[in-house]
Coordinates of C-alpha atoms in Angstrom, one line a residue:
X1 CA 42.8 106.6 143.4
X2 CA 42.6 107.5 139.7
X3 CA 42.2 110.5 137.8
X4 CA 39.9 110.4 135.2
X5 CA 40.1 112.8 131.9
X6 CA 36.9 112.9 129.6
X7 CA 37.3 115.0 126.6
X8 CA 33.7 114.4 124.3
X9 CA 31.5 116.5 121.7
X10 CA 29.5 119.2 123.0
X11 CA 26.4 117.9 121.9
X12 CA 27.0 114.7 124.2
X13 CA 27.3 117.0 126.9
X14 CA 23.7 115.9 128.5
X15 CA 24.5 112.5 128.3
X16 CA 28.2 112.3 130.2
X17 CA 26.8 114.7 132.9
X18 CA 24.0 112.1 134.0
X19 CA 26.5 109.5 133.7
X20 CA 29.0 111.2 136.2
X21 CA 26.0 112.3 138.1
X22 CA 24.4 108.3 138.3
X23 CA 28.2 107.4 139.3
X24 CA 27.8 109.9 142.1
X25 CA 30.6 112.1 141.3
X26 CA 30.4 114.8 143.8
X27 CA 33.8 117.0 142.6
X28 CA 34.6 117.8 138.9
X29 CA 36.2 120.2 137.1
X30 CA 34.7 121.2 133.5
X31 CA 36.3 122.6 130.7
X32 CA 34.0 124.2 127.8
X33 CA 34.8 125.6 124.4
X34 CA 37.8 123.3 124.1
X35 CA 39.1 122.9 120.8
X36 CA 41.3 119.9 118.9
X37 CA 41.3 116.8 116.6
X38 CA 41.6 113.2 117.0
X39 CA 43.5 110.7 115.2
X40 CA 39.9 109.5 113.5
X41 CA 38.0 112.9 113.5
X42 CA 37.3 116.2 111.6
X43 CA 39.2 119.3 113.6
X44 CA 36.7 120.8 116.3
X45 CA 37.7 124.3 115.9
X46 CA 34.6 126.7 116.4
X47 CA 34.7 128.6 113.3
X48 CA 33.3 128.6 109.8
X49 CA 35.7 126.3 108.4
X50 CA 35.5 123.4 111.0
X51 CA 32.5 124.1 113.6
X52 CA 31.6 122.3 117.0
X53 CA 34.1 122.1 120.3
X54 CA 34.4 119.6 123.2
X55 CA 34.2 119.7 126.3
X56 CA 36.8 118.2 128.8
X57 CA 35.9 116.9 132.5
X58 CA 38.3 115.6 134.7
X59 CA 37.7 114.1 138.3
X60 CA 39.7 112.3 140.9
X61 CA 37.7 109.1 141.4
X62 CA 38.6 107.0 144.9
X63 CA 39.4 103.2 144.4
X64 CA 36.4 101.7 145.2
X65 CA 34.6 103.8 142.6
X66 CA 37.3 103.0 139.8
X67 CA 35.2 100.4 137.9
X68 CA 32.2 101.5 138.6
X69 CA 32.8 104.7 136.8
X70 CA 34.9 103.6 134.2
X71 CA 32.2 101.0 133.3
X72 CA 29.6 103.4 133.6
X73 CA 31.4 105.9 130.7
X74 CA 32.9 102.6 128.9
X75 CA 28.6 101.8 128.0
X76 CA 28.1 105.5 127.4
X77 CA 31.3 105.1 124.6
X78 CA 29.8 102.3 123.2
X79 CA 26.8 103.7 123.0
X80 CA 28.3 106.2 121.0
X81 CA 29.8 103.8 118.8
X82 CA 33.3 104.5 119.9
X83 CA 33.2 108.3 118.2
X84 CA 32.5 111.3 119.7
X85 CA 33.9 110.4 123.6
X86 CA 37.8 109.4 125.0
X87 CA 38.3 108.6 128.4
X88 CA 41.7 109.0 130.0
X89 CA 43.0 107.4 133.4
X90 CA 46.2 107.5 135.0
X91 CA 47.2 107.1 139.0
X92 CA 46.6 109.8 141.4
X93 CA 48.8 110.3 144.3
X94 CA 47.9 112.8 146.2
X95 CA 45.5 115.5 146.7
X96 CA 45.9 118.5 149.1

């Protein structure tokens, strides 16, 4: 099982729902209003200096789902032209 971590730019926010949703992902937990900067983008800040935010969802994904997901939101990044999306993964142990 992994855990998967998707932090993107609100106005994507249409587009990695129906992605998660054609994937089948039942259980999520979103994050709105969530500010930053990445290594290769402007600050995200939600004022007048630096407007816009992201938005983080993060899901526990069960093996046999692994690829199917992670190739589903690796198109969707492309499709973005690498900007705008990351997508984190990392081993899940357990869940209670």
């Amino acid at each position: 099982m992994k855990m998967f971590m998707v932090i993107y730019d609100v106005d994507h926010d249409e587009e990695v729902m129906e992605t998660l949703s054609r994937c089948c992902i039942m259980g999520y937990t979103k994050w709105v209003r969530v500010l930053g900067k990445g290594p290769r983008s402007d600050p995200k800040l939600d004022d007048a200096v630096w407007p816009g935010f992201n938005c983080v969802v993060m899901m526990g994904v069960e093996e046999e789902m692994e690829r199917e997901v992670f190739g589903a939101l690796q198109s969707l990044h492309e499709e973005m032209e690498g900007r705008a999306m990351k997508v984190f993964s990392w081993p899940l142990e357990k869940v209670l």
